[in-house]
PDB file of N, CA and C in Angstrom:
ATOM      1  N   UNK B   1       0.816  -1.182   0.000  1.00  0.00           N
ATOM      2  CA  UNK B   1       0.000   0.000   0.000  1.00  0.00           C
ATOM      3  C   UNK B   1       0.867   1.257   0.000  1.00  0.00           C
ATOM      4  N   UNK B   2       2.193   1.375   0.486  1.00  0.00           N
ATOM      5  CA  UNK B   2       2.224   2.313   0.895  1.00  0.00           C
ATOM      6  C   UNK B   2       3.398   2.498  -0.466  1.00  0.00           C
ATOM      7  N   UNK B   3       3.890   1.316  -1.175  1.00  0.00           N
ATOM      8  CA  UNK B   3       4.649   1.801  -2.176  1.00  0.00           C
ATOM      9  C   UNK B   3       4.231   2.323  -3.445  1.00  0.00           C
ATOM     10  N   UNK B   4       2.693   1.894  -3.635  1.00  0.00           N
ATOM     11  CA  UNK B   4       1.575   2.556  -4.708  1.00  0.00           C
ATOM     12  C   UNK B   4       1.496   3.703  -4.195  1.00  0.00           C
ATOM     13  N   UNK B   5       1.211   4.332  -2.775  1.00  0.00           N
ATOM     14  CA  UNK B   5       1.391   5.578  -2.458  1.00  0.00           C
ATOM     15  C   UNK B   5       2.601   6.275  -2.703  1.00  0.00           C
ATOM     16  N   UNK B   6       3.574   5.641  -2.589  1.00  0.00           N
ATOM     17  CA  UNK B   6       4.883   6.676  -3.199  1.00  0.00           C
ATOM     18  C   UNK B   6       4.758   6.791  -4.381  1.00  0.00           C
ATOM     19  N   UNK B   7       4.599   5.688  -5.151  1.00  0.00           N
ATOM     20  CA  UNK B   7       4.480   5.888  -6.633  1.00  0.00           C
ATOM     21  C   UNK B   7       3.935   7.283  -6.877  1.00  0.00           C
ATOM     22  N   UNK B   8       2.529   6.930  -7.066  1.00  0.00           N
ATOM     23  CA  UNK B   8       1.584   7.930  -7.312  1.00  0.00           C
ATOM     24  C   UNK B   8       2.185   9.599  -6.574  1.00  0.00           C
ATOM     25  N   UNK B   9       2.844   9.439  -5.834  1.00  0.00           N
ATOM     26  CA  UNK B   9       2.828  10.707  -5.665  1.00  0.00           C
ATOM     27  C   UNK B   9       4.253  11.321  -6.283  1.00  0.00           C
ATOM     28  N   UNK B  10       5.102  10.132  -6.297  1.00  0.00           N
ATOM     29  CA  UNK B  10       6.087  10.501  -7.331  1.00  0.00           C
ATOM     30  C   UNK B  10       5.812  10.749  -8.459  1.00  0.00           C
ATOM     31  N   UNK B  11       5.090  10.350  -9.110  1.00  0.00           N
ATOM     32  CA  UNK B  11       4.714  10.738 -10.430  1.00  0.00           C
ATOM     33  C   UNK B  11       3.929  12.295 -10.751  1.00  0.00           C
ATOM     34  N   UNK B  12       3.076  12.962  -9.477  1.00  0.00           N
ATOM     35  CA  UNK B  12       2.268  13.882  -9.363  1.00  0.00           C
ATOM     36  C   UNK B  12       3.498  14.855  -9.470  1.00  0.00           C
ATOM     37  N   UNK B  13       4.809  14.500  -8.683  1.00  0.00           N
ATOM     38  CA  UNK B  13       5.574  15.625  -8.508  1.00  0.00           C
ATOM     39  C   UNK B  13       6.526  15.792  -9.823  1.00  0.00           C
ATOM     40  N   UNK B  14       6.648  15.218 -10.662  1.00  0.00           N
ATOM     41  CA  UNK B  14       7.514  15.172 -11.752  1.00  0.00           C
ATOM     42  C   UNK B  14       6.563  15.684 -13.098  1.00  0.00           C
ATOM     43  N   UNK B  15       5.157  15.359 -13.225  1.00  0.00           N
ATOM     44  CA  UNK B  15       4.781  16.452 -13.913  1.00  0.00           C
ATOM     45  C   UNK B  15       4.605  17.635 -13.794  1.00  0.00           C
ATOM     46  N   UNK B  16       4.746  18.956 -14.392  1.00  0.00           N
ATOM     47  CA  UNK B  16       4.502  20.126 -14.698  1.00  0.00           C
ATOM     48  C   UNK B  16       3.395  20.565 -15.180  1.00  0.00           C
ATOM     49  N   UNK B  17       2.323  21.361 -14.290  1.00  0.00           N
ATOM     50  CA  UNK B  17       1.122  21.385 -14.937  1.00  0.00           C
ATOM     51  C   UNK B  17       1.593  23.388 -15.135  1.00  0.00           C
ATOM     52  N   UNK B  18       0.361  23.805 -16.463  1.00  0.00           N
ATOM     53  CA  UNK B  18       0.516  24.934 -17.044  1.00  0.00           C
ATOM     54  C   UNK B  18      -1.369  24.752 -17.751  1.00  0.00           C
ATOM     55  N   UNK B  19      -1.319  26.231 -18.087  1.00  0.00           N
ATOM     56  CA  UNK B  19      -2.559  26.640 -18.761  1.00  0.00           C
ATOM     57  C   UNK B  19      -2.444  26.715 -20.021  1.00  0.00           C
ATOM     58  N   UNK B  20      -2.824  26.026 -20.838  1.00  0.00           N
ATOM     59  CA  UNK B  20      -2.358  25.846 -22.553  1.00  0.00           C
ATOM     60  C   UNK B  20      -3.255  27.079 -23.128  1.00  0.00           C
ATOM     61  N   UNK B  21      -3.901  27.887 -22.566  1.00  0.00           N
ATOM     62  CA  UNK B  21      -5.072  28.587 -23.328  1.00  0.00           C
ATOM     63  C   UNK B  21      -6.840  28.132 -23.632  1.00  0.00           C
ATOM     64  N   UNK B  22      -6.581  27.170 -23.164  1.00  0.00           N
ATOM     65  CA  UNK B  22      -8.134  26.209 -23.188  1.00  0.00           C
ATOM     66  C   UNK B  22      -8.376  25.696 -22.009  1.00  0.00           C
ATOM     67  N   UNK B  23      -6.855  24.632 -21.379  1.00  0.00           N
ATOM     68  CA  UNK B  23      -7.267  23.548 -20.208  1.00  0.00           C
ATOM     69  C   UNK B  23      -5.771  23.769 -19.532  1.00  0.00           C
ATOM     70  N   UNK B  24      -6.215  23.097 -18.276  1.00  0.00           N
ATOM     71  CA  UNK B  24      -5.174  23.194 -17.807  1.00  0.00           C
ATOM     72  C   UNK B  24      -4.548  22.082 -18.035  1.00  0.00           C
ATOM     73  N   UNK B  25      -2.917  21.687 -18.234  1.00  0.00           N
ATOM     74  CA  UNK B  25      -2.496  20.507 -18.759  1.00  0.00           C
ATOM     75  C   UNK B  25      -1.290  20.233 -17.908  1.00  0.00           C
ATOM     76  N   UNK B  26      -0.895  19.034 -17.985  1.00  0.00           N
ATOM     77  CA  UNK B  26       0.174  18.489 -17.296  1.00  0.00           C
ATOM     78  C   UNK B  26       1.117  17.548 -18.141  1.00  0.00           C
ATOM     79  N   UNK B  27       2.557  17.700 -18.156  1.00  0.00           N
ATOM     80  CA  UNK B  27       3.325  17.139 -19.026  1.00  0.00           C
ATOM     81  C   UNK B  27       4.255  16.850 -18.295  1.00  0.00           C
ATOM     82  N   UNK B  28       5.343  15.538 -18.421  1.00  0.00           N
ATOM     83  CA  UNK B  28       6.338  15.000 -17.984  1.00  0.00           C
ATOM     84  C   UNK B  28       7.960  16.336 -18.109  1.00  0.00           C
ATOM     85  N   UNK B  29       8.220  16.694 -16.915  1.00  0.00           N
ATOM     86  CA  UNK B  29       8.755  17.663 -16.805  1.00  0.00           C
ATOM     87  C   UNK B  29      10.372  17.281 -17.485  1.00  0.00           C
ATOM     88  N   UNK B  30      10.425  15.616 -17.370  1.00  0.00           N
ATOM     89  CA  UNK B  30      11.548  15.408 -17.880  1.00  0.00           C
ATOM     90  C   UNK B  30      11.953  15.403 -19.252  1.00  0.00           C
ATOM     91  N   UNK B  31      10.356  15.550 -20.057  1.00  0.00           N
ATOM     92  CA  UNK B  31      10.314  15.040 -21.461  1.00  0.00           C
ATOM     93  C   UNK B  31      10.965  16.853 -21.718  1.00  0.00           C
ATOM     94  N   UNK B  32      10.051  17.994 -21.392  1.00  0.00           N
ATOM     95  CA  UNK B  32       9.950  19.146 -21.078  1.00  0.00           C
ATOM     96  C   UNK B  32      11.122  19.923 -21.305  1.00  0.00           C
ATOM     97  N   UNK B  33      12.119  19.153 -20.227  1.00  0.00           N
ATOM     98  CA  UNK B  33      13.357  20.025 -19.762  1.00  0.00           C
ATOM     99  C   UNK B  33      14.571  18.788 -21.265  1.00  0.00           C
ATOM    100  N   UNK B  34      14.311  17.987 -21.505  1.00  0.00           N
ATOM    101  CA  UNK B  34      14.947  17.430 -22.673  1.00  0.00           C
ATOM    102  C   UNK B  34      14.861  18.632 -23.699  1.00  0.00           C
ATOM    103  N   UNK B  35      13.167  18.438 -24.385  1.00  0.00           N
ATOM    104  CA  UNK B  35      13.259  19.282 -25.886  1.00  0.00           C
ATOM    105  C   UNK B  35      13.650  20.475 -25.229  1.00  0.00           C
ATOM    106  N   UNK B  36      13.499  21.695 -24.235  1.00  0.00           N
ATOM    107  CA  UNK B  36      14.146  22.591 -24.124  1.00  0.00           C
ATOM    108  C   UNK B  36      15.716  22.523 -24.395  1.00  0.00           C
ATOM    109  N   UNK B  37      16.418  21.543 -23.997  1.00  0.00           N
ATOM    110  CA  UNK B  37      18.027  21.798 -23.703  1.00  0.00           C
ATOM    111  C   UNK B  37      18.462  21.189 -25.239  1.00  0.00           C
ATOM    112  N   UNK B  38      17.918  20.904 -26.092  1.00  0.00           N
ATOM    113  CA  UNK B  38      17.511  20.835 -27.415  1.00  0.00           C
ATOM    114  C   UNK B  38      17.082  21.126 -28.557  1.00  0.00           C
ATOM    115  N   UNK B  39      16.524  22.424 -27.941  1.00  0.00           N
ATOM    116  CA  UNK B  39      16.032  23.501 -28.995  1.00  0.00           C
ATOM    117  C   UNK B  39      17.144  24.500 -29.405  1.00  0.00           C
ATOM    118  N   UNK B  40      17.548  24.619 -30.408  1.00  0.00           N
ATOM    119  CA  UNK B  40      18.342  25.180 -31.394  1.00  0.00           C
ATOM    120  C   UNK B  40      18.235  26.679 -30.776  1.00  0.00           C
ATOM    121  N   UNK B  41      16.586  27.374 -30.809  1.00  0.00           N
ATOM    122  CA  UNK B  41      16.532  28.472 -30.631  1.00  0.00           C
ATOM    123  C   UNK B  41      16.324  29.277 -28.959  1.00  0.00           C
ATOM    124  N   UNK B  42      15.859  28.421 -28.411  1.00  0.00           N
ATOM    125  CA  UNK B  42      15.541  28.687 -27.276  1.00  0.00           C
ATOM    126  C   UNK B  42      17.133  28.300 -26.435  1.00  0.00           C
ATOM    127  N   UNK B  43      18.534  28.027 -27.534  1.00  0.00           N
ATOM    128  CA  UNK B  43      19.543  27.935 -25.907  1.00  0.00           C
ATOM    129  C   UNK B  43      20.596  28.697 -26.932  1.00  0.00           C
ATOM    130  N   UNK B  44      19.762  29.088 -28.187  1.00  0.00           N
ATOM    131  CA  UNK B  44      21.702  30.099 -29.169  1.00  0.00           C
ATOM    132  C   UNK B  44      21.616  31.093 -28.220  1.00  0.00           C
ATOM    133  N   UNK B  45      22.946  31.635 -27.779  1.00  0.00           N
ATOM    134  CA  UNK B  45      23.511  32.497 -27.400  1.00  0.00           C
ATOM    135  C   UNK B  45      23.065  33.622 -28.051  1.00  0.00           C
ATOM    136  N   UNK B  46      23.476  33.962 -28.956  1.00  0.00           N
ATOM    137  CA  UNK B  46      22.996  35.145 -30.244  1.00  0.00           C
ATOM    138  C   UNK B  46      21.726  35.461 -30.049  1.00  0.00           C
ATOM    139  N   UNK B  47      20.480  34.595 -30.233  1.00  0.00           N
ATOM    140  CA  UNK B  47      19.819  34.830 -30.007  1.00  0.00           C
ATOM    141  C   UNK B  47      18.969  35.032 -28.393  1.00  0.00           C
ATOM    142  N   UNK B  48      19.705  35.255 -27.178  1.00  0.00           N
ATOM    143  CA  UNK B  48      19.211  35.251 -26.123  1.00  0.00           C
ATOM    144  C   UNK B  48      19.898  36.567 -25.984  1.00  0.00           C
ATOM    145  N   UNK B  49      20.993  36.872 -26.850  1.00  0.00           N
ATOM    146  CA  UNK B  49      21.151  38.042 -26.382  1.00  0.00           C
ATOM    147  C   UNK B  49      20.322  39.374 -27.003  1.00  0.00           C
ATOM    148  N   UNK B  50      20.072  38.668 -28.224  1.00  0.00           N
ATOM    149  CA  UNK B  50      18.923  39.407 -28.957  1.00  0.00           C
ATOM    150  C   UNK B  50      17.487  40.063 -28.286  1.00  0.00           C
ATOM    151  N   UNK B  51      17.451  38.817 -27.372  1.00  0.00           N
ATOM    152  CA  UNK B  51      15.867  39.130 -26.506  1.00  0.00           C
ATOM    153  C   UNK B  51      16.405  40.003 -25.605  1.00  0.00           C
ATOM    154  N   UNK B  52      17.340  40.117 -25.015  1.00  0.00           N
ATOM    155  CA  UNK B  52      18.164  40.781 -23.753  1.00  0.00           C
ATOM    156  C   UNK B  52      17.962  42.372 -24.135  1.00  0.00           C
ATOM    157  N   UNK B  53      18.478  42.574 -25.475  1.00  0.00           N
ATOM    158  CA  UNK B  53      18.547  43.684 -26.362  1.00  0.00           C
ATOM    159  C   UNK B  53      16.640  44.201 -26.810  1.00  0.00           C
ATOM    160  N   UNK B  54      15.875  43.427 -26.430  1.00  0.00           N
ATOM    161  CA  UNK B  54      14.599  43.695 -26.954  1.00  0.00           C
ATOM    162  C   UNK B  54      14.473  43.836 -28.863  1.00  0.00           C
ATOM    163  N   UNK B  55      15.775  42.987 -29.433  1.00  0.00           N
ATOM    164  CA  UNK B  55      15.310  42.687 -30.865  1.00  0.00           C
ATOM    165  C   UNK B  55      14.201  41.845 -31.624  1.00  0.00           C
ATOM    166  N   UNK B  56      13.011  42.803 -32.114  1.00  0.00           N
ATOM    167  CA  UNK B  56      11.763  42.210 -32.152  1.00  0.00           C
ATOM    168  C   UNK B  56      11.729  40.844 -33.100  1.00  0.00           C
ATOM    169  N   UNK B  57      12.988  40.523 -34.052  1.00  0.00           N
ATOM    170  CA  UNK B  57      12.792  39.167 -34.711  1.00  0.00           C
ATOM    171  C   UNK B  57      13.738  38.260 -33.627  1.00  0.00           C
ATOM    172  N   UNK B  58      14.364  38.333 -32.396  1.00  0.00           N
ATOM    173  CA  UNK B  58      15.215  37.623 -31.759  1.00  0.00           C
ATOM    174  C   UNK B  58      13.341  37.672 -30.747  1.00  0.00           C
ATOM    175  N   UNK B  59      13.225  38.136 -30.057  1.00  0.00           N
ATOM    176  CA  UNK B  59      12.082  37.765 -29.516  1.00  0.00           C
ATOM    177  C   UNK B  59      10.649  36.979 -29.928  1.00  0.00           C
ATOM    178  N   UNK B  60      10.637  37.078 -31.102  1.00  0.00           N
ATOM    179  CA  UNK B  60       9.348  36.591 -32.083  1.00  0.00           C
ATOM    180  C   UNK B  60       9.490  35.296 -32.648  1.00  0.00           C
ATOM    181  N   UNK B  61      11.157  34.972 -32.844  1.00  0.00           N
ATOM    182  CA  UNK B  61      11.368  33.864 -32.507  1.00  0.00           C
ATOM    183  C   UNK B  61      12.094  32.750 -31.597  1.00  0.00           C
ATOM    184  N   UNK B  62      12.030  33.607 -30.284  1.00  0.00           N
ATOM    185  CA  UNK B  62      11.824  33.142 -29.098  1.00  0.00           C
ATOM    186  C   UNK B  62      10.686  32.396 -28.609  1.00  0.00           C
ATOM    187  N   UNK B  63       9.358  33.489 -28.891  1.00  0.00           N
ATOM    188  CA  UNK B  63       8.397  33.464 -28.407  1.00  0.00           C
ATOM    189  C   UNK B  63       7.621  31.993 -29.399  1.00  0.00           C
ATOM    190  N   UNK B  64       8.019  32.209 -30.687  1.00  0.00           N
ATOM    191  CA  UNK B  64       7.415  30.799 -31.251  1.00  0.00           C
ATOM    192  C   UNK B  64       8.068  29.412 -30.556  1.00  0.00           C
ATOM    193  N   UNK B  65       9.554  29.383 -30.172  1.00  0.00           N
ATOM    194  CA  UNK B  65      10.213  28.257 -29.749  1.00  0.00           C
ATOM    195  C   UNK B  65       9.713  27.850 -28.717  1.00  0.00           C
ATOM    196  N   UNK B  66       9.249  28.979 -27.696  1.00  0.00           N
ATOM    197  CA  UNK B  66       8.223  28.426 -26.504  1.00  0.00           C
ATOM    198  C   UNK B  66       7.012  27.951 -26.317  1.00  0.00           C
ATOM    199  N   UNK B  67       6.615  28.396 -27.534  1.00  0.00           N
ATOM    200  CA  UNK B  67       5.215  27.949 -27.895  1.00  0.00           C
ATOM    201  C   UNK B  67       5.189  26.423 -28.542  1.00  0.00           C
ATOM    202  N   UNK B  68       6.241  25.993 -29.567  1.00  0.00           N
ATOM    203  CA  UNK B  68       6.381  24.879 -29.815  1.00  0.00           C
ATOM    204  C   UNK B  68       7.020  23.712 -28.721  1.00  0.00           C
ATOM    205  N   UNK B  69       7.636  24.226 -27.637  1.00  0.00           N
ATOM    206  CA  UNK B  69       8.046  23.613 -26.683  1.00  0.00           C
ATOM    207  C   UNK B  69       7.264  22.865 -25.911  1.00  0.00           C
ATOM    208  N   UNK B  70       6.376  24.135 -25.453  1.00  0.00           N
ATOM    209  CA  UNK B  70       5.173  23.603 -24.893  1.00  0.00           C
ATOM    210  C   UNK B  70       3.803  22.985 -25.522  1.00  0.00           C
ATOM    211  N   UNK B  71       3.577  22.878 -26.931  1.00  0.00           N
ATOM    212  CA  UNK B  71       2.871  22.560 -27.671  1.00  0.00           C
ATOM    213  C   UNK B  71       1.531  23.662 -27.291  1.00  0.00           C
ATOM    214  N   UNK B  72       1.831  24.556 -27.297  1.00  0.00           N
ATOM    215  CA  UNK B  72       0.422  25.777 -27.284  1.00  0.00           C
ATOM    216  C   UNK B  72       0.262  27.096 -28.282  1.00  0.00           C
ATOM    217  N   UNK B  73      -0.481  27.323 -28.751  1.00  0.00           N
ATOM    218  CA  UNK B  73      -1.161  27.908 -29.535  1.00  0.00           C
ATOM    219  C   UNK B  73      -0.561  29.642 -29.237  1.00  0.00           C
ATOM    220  N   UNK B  74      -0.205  30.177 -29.986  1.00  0.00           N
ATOM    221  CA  UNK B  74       0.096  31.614 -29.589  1.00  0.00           C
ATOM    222  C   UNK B  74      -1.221  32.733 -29.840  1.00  0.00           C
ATOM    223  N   UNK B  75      -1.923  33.185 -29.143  1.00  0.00           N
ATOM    224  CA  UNK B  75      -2.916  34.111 -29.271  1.00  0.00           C
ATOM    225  C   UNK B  75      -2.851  34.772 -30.626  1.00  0.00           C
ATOM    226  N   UNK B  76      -4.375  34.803 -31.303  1.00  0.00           N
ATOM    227  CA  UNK B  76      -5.099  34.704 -32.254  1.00  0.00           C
ATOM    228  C   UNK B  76      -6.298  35.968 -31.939  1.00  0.00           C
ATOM    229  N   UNK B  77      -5.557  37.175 -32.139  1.00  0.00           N
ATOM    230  CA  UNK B  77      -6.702  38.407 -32.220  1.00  0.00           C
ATOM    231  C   UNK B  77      -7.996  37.986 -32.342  1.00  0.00           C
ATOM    232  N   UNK B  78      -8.675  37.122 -33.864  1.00  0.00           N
ATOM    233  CA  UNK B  78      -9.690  37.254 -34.699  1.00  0.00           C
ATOM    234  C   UNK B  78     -10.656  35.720 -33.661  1.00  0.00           C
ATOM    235  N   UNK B  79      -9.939  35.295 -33.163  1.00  0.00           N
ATOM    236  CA  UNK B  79     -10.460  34.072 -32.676  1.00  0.00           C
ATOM    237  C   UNK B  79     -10.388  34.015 -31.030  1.00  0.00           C
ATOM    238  N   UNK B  80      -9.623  34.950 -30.495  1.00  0.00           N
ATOM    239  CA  UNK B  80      -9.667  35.219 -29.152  1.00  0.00           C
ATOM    240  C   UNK B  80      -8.557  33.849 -28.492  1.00  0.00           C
ATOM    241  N   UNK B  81      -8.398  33.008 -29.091  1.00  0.00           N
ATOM    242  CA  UNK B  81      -7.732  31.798 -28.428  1.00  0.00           C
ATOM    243  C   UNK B  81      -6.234  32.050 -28.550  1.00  0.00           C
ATOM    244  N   UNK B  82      -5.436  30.926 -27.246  1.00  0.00           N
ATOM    245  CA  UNK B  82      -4.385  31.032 -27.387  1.00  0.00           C
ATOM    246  C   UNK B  82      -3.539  32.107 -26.224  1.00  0.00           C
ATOM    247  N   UNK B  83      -2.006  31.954 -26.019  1.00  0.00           N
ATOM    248  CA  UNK B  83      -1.791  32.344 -24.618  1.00  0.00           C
ATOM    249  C   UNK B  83      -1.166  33.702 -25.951  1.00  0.00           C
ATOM    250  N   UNK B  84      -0.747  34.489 -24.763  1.00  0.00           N
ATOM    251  CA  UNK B  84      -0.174  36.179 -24.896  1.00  0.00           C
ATOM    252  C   UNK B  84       1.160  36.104 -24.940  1.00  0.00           C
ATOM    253  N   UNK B  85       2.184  37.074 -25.410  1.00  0.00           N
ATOM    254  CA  UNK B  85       3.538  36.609 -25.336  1.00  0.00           C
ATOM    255  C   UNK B  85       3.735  36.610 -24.363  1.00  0.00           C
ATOM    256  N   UNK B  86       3.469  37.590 -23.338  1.00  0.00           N
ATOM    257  CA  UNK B  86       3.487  37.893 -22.239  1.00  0.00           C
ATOM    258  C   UNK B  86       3.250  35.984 -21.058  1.00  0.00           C
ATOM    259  N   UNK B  87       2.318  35.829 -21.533  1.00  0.00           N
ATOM    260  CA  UNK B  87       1.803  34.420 -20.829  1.00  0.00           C
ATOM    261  C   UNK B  87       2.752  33.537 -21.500  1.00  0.00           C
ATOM    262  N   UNK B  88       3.383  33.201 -22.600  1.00  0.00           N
ATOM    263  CA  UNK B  88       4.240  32.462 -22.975  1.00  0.00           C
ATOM    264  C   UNK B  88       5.278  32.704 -22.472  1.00  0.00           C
ATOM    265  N   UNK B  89       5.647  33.866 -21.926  1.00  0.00           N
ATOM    266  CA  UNK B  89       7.524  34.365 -21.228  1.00  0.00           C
ATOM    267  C   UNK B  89       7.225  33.719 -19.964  1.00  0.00           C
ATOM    268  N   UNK B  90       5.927  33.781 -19.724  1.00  0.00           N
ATOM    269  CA  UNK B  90       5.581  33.459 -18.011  1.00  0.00           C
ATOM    270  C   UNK B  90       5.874  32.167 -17.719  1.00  0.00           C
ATOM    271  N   UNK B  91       5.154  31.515 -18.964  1.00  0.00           N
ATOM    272  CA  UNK B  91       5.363  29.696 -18.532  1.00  0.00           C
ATOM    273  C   UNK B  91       6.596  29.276 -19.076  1.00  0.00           C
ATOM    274  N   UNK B  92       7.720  29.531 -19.718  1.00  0.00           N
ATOM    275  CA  UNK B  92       9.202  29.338 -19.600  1.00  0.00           C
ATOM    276  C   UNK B  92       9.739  29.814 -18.675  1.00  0.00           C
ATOM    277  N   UNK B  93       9.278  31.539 -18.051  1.00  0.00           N
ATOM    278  CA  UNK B  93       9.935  30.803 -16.317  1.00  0.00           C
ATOM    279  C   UNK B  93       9.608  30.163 -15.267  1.00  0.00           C
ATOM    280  N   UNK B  94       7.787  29.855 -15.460  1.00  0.00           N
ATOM    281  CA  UNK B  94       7.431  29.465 -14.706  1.00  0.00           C
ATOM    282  C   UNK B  94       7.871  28.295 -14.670  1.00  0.00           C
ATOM    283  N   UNK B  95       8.154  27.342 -15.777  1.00  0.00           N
ATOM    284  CA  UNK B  95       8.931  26.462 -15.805  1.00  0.00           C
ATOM    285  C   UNK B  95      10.329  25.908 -15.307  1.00  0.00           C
ATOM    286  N   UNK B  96      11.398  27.307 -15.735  1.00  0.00           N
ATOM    287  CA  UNK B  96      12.753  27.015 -15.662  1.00  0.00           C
ATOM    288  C   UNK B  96      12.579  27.058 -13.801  1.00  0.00           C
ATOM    289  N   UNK B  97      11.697  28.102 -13.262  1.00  0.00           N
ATOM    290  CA  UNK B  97      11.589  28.037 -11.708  1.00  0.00           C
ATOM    291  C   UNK B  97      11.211  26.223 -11.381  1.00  0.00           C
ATOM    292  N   UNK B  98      10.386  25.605 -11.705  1.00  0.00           N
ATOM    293  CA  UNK B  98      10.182  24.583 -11.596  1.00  0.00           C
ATOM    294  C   UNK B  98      11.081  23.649 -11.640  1.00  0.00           C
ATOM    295  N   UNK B  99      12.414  23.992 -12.708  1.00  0.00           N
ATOM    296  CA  UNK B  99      13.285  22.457 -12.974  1.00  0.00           C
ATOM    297  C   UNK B  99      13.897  22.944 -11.364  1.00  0.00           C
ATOM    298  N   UNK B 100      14.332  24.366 -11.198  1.00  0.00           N
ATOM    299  CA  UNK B 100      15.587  24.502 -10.656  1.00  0.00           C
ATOM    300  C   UNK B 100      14.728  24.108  -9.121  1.00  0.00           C
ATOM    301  N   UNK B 101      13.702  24.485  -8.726  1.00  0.00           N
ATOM    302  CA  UNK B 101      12.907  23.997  -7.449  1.00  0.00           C
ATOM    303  C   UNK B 101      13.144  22.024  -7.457  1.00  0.00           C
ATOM    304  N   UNK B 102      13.040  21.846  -8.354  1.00  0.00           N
ATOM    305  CA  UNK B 102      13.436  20.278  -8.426  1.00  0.00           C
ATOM    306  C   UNK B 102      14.704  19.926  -8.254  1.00  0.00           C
ATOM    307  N   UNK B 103      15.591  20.283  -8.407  1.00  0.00           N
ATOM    308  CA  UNK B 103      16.721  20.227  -8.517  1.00  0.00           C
ATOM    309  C   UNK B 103      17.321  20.435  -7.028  1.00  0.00           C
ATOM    310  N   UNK B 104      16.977  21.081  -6.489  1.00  0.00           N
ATOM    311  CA  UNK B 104      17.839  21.417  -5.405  1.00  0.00           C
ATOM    312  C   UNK B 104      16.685  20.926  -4.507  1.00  0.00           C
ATOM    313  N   UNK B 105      18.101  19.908  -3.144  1.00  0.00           N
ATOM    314  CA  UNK B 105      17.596  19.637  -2.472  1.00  0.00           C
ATOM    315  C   UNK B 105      17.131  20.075  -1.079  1.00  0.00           C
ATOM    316  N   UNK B 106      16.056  19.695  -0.642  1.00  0.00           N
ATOM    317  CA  UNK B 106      15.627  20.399   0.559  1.00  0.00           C
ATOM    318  C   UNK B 106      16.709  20.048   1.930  1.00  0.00           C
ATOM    319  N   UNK B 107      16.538  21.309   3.147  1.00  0.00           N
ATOM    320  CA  UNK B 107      17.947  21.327   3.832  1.00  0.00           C
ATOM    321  C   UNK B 107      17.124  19.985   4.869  1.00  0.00           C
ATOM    322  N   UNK B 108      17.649  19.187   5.602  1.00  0.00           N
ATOM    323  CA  UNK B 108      17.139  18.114   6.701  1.00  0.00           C
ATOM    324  C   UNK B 108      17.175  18.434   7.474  1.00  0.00           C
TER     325      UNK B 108
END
């Protein structure tokens, strides 16, 4: 009993839940933090310094790499759906806060 209870709650703590623009969703944080450290655009140098600089094609395609990361929809004026860039910057840190909260261990 009590090792189905660890299970289960190990597993609760290793997904990452976020608001896709419709539902709220939950994804394997490990799959997550892989395609991030994998994405071409979301770790060039050049281009992070671009966003740093507020260069609107270094940010625009920032903002798509996060969106494909997370598999969510980038807001759609005519249709109302979809997160804001603003909400897309949020859930890459809300994220990167998440690996690094995982990562480090609690003091005993």
């Amino acid at each position: 009993m009590f090792r189905r209870w660890w299970y289960r709650r190990l597993r609760k703590a290793l997904l990452f839940p976020y608001w896709d623009g419709h539902r709220l969703r939950k994804e394997d944080g490990e799959r997550l933090w892989r395609r991030l450290r994998t994405n071409k655009t979301l770790t060039d140098p050049v281009i992070e310094a671009g966003v740093q600089k507020d260069d609107p094609d270094a940010v625009e395609s920032y903002l798509e790499a996060t969106a494909e990361l997370f598999k969510v929809e980038r807001y759609n004026a005519e249709t109302g759906i979809g997160l804001t860039d603003a909400e897309l910057a949020d859930l890459l840190v809300r994220f990167l806060n998440w690996v690094s909260q995982k990562k480090t261990k609690p003091n005993p």
